[in-house]
Each structure stands twice: as C-alpha cells, then as structure tokens.
mmCIF file of C-alpha atoms in Angstrom:
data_model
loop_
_atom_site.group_PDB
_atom_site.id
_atom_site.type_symbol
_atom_site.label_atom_id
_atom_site.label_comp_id
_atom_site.label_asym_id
_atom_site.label_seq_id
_atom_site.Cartn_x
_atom_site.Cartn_y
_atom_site.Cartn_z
ATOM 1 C CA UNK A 1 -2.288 18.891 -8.525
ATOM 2 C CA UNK A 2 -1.186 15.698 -7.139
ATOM 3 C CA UNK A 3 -1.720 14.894 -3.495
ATOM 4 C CA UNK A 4 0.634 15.094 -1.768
ATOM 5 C CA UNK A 5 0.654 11.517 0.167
ATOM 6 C CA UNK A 6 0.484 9.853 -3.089
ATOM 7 C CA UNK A 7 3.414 12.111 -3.680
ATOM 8 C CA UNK A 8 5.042 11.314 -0.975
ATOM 9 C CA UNK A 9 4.372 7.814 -1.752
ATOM 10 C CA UNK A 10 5.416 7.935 -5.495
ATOM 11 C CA UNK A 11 9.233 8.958 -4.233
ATOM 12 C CA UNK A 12 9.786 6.082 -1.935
ATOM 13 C CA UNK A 13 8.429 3.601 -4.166
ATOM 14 C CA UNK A 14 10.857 4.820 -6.840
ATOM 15 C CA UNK A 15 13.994 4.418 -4.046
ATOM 16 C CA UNK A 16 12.638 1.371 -3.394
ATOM 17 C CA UNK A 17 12.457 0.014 -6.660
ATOM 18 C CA UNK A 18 15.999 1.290 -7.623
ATOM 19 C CA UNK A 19 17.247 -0.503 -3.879
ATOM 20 C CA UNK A 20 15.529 -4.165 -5.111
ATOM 21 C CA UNK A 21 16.797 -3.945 -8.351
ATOM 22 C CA UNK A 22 19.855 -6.164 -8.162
ATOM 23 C CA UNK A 23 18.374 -8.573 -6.002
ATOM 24 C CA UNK A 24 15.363 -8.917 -8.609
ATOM 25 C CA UNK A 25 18.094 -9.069 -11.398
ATOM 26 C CA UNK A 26 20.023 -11.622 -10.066
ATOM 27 C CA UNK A 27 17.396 -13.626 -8.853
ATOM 28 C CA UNK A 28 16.775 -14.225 -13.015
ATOM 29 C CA UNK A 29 20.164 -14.123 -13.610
ATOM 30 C CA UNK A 30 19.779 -11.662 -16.348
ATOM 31 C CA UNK A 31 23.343 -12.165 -18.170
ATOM 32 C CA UNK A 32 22.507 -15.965 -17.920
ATOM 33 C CA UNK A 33 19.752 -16.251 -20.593
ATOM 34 C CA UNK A 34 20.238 -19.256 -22.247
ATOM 35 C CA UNK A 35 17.349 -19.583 -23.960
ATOM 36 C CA UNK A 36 17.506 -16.561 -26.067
ATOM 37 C CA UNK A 37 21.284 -17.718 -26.431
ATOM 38 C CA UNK A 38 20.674 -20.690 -27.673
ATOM 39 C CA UNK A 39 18.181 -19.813 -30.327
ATOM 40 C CA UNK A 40 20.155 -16.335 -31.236
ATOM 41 C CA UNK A 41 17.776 -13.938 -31.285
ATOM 42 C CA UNK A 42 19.293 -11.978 -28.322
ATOM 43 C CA UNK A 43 20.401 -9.038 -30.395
ATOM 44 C CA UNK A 44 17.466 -8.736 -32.447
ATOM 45 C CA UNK A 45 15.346 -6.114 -32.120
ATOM 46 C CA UNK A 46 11.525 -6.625 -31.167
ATOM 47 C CA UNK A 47 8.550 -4.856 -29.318
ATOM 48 C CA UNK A 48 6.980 -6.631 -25.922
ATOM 49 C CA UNK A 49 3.550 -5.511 -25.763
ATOM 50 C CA UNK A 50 1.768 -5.353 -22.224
ATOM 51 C CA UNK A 51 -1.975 -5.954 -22.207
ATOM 52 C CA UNK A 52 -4.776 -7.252 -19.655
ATOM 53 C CA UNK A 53 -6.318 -10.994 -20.175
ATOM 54 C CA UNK A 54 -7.863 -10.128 -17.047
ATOM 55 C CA UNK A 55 -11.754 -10.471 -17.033
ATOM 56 C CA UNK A 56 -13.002 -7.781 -14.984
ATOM 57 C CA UNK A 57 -11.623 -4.399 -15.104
ATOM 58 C CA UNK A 58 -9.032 -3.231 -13.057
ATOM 59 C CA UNK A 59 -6.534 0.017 -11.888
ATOM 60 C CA UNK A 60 -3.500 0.322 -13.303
ATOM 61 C CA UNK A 61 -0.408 1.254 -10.824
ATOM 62 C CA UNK A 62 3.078 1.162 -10.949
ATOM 63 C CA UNK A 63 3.062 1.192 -15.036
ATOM 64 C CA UNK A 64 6.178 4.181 -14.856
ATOM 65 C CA UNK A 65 8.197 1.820 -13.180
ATOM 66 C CA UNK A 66 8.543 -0.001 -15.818
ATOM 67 C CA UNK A 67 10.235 2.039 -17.653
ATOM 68 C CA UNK A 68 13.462 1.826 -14.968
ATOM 69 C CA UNK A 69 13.864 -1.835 -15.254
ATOM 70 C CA UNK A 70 14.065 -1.941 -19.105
ATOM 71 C CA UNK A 71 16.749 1.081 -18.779
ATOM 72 C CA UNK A 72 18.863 -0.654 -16.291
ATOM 73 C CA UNK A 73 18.543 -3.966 -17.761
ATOM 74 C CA UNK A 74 19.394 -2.004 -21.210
ATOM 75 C CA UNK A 75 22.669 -1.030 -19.378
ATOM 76 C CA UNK A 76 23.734 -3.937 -18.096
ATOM 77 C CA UNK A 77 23.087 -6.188 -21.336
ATOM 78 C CA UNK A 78 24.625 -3.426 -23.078
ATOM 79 C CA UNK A 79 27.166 -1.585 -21.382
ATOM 80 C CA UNK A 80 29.006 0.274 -23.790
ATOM 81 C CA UNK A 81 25.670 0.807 -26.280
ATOM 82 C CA UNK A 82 24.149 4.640 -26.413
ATOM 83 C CA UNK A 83 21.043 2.617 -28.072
ATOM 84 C CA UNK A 84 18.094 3.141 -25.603
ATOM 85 C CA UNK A 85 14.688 1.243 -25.321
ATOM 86 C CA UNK A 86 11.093 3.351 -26.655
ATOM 87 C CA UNK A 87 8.987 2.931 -23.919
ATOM 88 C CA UNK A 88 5.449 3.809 -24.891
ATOM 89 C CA UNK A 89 3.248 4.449 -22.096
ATOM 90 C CA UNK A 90 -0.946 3.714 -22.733
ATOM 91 C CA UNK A 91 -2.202 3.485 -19.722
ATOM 92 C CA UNK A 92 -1.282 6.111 -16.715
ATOM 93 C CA UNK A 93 -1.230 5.354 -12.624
ATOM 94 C CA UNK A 94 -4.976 5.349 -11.437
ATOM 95 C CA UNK A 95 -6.388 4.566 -14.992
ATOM 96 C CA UNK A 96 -8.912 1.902 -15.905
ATOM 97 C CA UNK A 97 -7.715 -1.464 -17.840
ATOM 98 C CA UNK A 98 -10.148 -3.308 -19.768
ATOM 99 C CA UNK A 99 -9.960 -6.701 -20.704
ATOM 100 C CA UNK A 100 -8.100 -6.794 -23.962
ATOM 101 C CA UNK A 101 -6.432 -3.497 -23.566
ATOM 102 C CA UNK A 102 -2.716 -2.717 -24.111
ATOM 103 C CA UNK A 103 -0.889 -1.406 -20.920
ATOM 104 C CA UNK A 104 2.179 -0.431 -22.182
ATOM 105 C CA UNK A 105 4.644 -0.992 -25.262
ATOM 106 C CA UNK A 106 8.839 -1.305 -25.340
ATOM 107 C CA UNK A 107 10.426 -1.487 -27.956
ATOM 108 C CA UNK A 108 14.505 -2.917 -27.963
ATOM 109 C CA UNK A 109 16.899 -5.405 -28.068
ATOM 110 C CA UNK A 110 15.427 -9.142 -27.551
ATOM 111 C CA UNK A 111 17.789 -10.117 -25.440
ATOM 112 C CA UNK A 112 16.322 -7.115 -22.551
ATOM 113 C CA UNK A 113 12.890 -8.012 -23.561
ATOM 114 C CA UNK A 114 12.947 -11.347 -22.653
ATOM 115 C CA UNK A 115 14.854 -10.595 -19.323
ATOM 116 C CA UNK A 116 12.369 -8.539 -18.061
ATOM 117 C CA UNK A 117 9.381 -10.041 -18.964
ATOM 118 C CA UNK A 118 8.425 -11.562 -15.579
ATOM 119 C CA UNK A 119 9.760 -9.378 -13.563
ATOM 120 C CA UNK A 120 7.595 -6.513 -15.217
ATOM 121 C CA UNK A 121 4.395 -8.644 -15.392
ATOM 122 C CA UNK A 122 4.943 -9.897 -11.937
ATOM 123 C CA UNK A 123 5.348 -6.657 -10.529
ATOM 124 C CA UNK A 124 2.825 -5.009 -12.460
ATOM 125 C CA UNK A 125 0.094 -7.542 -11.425
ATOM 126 C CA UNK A 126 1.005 -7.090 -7.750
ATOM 127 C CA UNK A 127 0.415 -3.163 -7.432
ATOM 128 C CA UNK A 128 -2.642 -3.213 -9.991
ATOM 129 C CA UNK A 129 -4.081 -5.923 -7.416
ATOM 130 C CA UNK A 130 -3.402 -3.682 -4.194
ATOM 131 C CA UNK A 131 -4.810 -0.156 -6.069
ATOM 132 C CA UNK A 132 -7.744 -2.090 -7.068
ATOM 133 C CA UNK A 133 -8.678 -3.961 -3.756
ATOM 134 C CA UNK A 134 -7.934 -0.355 -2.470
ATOM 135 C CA UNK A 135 -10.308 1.544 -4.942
ATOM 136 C CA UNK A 136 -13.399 -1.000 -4.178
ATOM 137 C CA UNK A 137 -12.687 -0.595 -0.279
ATOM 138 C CA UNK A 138 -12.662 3.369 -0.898
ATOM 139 C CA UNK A 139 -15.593 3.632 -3.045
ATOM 140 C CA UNK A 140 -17.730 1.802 -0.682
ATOM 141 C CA UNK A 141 -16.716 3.876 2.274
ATOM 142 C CA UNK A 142 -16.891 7.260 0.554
ATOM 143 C CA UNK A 143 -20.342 6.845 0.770
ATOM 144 C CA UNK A 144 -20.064 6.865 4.106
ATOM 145 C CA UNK A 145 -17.033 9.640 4.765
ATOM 146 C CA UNK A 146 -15.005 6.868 6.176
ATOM 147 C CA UNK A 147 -11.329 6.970 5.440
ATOM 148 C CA UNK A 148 -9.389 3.998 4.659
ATOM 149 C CA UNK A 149 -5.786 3.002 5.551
ATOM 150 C CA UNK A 150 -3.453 0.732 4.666
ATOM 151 C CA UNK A 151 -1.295 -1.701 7.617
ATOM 152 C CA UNK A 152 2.289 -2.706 7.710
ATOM 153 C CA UNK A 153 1.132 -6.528 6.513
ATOM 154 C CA UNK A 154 3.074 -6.119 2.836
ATOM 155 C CA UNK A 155 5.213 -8.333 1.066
ATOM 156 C CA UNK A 156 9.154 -7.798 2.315
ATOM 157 C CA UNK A 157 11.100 -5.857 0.257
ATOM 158 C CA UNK A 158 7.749 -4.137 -1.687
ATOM 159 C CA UNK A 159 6.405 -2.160 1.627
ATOM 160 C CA UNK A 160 6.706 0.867 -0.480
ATOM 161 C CA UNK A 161 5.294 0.178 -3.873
ATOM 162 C CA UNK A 162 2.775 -1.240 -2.340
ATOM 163 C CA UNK A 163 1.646 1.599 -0.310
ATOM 164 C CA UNK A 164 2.365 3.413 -3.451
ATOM 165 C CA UNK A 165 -0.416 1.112 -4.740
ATOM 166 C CA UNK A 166 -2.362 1.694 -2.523
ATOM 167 C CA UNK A 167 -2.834 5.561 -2.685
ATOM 168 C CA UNK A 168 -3.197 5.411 -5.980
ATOM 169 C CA UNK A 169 -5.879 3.180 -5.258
ATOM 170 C CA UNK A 170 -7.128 6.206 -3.057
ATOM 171 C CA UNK A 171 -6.314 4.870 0.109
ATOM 172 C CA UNK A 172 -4.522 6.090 2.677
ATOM 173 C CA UNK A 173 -0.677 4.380 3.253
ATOM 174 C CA UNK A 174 -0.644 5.541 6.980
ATOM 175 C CA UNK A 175 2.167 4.148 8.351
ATOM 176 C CA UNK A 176 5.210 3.871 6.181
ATOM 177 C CA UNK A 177 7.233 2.740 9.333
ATOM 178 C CA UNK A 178 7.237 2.580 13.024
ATOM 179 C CA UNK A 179 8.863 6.238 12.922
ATOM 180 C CA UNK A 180 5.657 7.440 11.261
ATOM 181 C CA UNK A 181 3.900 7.687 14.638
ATOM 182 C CA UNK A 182 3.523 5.588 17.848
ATOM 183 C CA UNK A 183 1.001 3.290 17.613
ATOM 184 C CA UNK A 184 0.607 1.329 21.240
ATOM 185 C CA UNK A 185 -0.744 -2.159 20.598
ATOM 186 C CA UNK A 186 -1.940 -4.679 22.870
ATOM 187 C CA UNK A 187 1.742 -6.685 22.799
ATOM 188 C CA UNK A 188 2.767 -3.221 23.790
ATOM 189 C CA UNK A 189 0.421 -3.024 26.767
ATOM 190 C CA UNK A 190 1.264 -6.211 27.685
ATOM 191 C CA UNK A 191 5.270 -5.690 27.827
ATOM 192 C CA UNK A 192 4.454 -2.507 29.605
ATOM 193 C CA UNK A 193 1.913 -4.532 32.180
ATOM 194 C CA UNK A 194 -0.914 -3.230 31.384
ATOM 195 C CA UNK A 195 -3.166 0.347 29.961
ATOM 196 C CA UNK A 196 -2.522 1.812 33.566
ATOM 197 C CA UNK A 197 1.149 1.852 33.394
ATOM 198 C CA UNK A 198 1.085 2.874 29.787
ATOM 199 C CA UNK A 199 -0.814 6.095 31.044
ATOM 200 C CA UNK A 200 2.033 6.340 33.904
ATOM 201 C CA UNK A 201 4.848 6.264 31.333
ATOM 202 C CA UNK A 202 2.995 8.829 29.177
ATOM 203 C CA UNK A 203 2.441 11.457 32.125
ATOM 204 C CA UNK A 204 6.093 11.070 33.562
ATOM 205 C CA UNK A 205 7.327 11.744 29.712
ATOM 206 C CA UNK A 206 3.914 14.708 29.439
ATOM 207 C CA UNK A 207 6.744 17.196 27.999
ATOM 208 C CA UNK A 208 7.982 14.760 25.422
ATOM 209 C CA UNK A 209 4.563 13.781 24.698
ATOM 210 C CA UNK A 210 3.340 16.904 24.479
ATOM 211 C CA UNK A 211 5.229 16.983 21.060
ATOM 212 C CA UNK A 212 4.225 13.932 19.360
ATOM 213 C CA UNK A 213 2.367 13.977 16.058
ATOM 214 C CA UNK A 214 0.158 11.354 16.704
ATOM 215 C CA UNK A 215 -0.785 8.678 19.053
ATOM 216 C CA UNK A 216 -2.626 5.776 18.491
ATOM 217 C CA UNK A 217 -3.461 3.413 20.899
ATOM 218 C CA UNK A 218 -5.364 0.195 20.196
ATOM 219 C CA UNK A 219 -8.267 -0.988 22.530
ATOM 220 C CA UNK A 220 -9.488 -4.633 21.933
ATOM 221 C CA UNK A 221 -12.227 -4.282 25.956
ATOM 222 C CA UNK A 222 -14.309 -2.091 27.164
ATOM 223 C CA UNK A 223 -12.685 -1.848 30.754
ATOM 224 C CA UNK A 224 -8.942 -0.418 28.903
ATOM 225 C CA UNK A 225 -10.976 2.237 27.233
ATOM 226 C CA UNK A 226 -11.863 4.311 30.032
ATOM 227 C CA UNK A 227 -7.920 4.464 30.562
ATOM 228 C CA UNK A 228 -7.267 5.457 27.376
ATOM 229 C CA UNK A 229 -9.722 8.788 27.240
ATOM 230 C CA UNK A 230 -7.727 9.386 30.476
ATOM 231 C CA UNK A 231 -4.714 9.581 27.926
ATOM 232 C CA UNK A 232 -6.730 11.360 25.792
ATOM 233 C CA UNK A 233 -7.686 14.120 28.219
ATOM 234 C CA UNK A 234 -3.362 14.689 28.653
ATOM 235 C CA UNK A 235 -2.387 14.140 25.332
ATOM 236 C CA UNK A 236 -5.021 15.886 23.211
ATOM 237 C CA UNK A 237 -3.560 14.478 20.004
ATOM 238 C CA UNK A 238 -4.809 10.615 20.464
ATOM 239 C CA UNK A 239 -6.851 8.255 18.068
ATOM 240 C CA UNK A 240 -8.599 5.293 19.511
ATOM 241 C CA UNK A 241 -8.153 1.883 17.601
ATOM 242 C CA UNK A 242 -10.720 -0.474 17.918
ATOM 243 C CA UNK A 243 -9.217 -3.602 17.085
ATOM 244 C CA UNK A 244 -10.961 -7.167 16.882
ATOM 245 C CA UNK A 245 -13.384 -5.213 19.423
ATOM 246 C CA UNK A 246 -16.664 -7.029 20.428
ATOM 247 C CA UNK A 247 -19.704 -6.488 17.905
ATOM 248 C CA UNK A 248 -22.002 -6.420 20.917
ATOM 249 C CA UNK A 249 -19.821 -3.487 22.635
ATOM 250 C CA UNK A 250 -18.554 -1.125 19.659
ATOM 251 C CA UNK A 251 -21.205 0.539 19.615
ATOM 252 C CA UNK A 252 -21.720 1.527 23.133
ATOM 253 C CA UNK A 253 -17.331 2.369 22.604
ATOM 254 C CA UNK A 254 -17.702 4.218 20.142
ATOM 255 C CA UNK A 255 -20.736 7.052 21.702
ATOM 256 C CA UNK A 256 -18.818 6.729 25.204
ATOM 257 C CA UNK A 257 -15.607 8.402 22.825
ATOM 258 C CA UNK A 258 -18.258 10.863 21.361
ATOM 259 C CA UNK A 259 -19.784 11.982 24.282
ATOM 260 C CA UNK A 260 -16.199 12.313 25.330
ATOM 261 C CA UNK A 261 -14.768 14.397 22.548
ATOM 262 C CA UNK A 262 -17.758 16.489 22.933
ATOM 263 C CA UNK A 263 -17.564 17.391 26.932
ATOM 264 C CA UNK A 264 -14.007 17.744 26.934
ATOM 265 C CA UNK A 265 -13.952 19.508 22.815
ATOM 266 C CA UNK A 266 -11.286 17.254 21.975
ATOM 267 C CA UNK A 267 -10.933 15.793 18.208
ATOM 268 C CA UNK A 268 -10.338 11.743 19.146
ATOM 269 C CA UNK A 269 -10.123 9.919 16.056
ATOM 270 C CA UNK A 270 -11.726 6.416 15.429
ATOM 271 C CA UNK A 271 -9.963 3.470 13.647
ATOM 272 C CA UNK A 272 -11.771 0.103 13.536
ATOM 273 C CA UNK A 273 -9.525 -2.304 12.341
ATOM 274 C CA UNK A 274 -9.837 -6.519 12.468
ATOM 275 C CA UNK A 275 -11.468 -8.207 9.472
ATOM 276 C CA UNK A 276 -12.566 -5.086 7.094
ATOM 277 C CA UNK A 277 -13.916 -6.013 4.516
ATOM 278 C CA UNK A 278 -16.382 -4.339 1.205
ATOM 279 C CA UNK A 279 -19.571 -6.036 2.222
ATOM 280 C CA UNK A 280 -18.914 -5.628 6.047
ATOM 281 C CA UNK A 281 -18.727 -1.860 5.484
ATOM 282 C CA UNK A 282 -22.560 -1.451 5.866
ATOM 283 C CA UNK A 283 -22.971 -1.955 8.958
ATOM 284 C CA UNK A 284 -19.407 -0.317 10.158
ATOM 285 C CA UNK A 285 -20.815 3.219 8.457
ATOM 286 C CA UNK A 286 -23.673 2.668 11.021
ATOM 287 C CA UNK A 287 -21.196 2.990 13.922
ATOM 288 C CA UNK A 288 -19.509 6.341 12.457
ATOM 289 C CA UNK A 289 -15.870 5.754 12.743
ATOM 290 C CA UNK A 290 -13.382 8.063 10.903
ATOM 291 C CA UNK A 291 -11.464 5.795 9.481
ATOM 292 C CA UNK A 292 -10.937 1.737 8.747
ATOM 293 C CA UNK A 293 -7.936 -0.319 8.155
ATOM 294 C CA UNK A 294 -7.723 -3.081 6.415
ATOM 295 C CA UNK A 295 -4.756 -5.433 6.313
ATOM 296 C CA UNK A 296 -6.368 -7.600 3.632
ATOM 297 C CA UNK A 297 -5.533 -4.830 0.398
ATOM 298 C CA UNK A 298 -1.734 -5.375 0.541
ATOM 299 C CA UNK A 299 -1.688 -8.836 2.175
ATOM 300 C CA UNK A 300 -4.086 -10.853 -0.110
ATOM 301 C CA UNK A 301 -5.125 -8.350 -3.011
ATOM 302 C CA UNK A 302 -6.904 -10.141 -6.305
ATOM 303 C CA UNK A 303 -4.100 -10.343 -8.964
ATOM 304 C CA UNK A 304 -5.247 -9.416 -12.459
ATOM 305 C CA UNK A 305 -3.951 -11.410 -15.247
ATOM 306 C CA UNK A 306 -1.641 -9.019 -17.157
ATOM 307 C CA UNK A 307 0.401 -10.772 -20.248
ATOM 308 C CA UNK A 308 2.728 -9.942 -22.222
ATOM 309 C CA UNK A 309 3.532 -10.899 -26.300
ATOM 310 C CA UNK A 310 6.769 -9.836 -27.842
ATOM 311 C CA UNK A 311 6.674 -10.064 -31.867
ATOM 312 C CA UNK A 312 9.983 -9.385 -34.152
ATOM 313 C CA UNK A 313 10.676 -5.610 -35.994
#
C-alpha cells in the first residue's frame, strides 16, 4: 500500500502540474514551432525515446507526469483530432535508472514531440535530482533511525513536485505550507521581542494552543532553550529545532531536552537543521536527534543527464 504522505504528496503535485501548465506552454510558445514548420515534418508521426546518459545511477520521479503534458499538448496542437499519443511507461516512481537505460517511450505526432521535449527532460531531471539527493540523505540516516525532512527552499512554482520528489525519495515533505503547522523562527522571536514574550503570547492564547497539531520552535542559544521547555511543559505537543546551533553546545542541548522529556514524560521532538549534509551525518547520529532537515535536497539537488532521441515511424 502506498504511504500515505507520498500520497498525499502525489495529488498536489498533479494540481500543481495541471496549474503550471500554461505558463510552461507558453513560455515555448508551443503553436509557434518554426522549426518543425519550416522543415515539415510537424504532422509526421514519430516515437521520442527517454533514456539516462547519466553516469551514476539514479531514482526516477515524476516519470507519470509525463504522460499529462504530451496529452494536453496533443490537444492543443490538435484540437479537433480523437488521435491520442502511446505513452509507454519503463521505468516507475522510486525505480533505479542505469546509465543507458530507457525511461520512457511516446509515440505521436512530430509536431507534439518536439514541443515537449524540454519541458519533459527539464522537468524530469529536476525531480529525479531531488528523489535521489533525498534517497542518499535517507539511507545514511536509516542507519541511525533519524528521519529526514524536506524545507520550504524549492524552486517557485515546483514547491509541490518537488516535495513529491522528495518522498519518493523517502523523505519526509514536512511542511507543504505555513498552514501545515506553526513553526516559530528566530525572525519570529525577534518581531515578537524575544522567547519570553513568545511564551506570554502562547499562555494568554493556552485554549487555542491547546489545539494545535504541532509546534515547532527553533532555538539557535543555549540561554532561549530553557524558555522553550517552559513552552514545552504548557503545550505538550512541541518539537525543538536546533538550528545553526553551536557544535560545542548541542550536545549538552540536546540531554538537557532528554532529561526533560523524561522527568516531565513528555514526547519533545528533535530537529537539527543548518548545513545537513551525507558525510556530516556521522557524527549528528551520535547526538540522537529524531529527525534532520536539510534545505540542500530541493535547493541544489545533482541533476542527472536524462536525453531524449526522437526517430521517424
């Protein structure tokens, strides 16, 4: 059975991708193809074959898609055609691409192959990227129990598909938006003057916050985080970021929340966050948080060369 955040996940990125479309479309001017014009092959029929040049192996996401873009290109090139485009999937979300190895295949008119192209292979290389970063990052910290979320640094547009990415990938998207849960930064406690009056605001509103999901407050000193199990102790439903925090004092943070959570048998979660990365995670599993986000999987993923050939029927 499928999880259900990847789920969850799969359904917005498919909104999403039918929101962008005519912003990608126009952006390529689809209708405006003057190459295939010119050398009149538009209405031909051919097959566009997708396949990884990449050298190193990596996870396929975002391959069914595809398969929307050709159909609604399909309709606009050809309005008032019942003929529809064979879309031959080879590889599935969360599979394993070789170097070599054939992706996907469409067959259809030239004139939609060519149109979509880019915007396929561009797209494609993006989420493979993200779901692979992700699945290193997660295999690493398995071995640890450490769970590992995604941040809100994505591209514009793709926030989405690329947390779509990134839980098939195996990651956690965690926040979708800022309604997914309150999460009280340090530009927070600053606008609010300071950890003190955020614990005022959140025992004159104790009803209201009695109710929330989740809470998640981010502590970058030492001297805020004896505040914030004060929260903790009202709330009962807090995690404790660790953001950026001191390597010298994380440590000694992270057993005073322990020994916390233990006299008071309360469940406070640990994030560290702040320059996560795969070889770091060594000595991160030594400090026993629950979970690590990392900004760097959506932001700045590895793209994997994915091409594309399109021969004549």
């Amino acid at each position: 059975m499928e999880p259900k955040i990847l789920k969850e996940a799969r359904q917005k990125a498919k909104a999403e991708i039918y929101q962008c479309i005519k912003k990608w479309f126009s952006e390529d001017e689809i209708k405006k193809d003057i190459t295939t014009e010119f050398l009149g092959i538009g209405e031909k029929r051919g097959k566009l074959i997708l396949f990884s040049k990449n050298a190193e192996d990596f996870i396929v996401a975002g391959v069914d898609f595809l398969k929307i873009l050709f159909e609604e290109v399909q309709k606009i090139l050809f309005k008032n055609s019942r003929e529809k485009i064979k879309f031959r999937k080879l590889k599935s979300d969360g599979d394993i691409v070789k170097s070599g190895e054939k992706i996907a295949e469409i067959e259809g008119r030239m004139k939609v192959l060519f149109a979509t192209e880019r915007l396929n292979i561009n797209l494609l290389s993006r989420l493979c990227g993200i779901a692979t970063e992700t699945a290193k990052l997660v295999s690493e910290a398995k071995k640890y129990g450490i769970e590992v979320c995604a941040t809100r640094k994505t591209t514009p547009g793709l926030r989405f598909l690329e947390k779509y990415a990134v839980a098939v990938g195996g990651g956690n998207p965690y926040r979708f938006s800022l309604s997914s849960a309150i999460m009280i930064k340090d530009n927070h406690i600053i606008a609010c003057g300071g950890i003190e009056k955020i614990r005022e605001i959140i025992t004159k509103n104790r009803k209201k916050s009695e109710k929330l999901r989740d809470v998640i407050i981010e502590v970058q000193k030492m001297i805020d985080l004896e505040e914030v199990l004060k929260i903790a102790k009202e709330l009962k439903n807090i995690s404790v970021m660790l953001d950026n925090f001191p390597r010298d004092s994380i440590g000694e943070a992270i057993k005073k929340i322990r020994e916390f959570s233990h006299r008071e048998n309360l469940k406070v979660l640990i994030e560290i966050s702040g320059g996560i990365k795969p070889e770091k995670l060594p000595d991160i599993a030594e400090l026993k948080p629950d979970r690590i986000s990392a900004g760097y999987i959506t932001s700045s993923p590895k793209i994997p060369d994915i091409s594309a050939d399109i021969i004549a029927l």
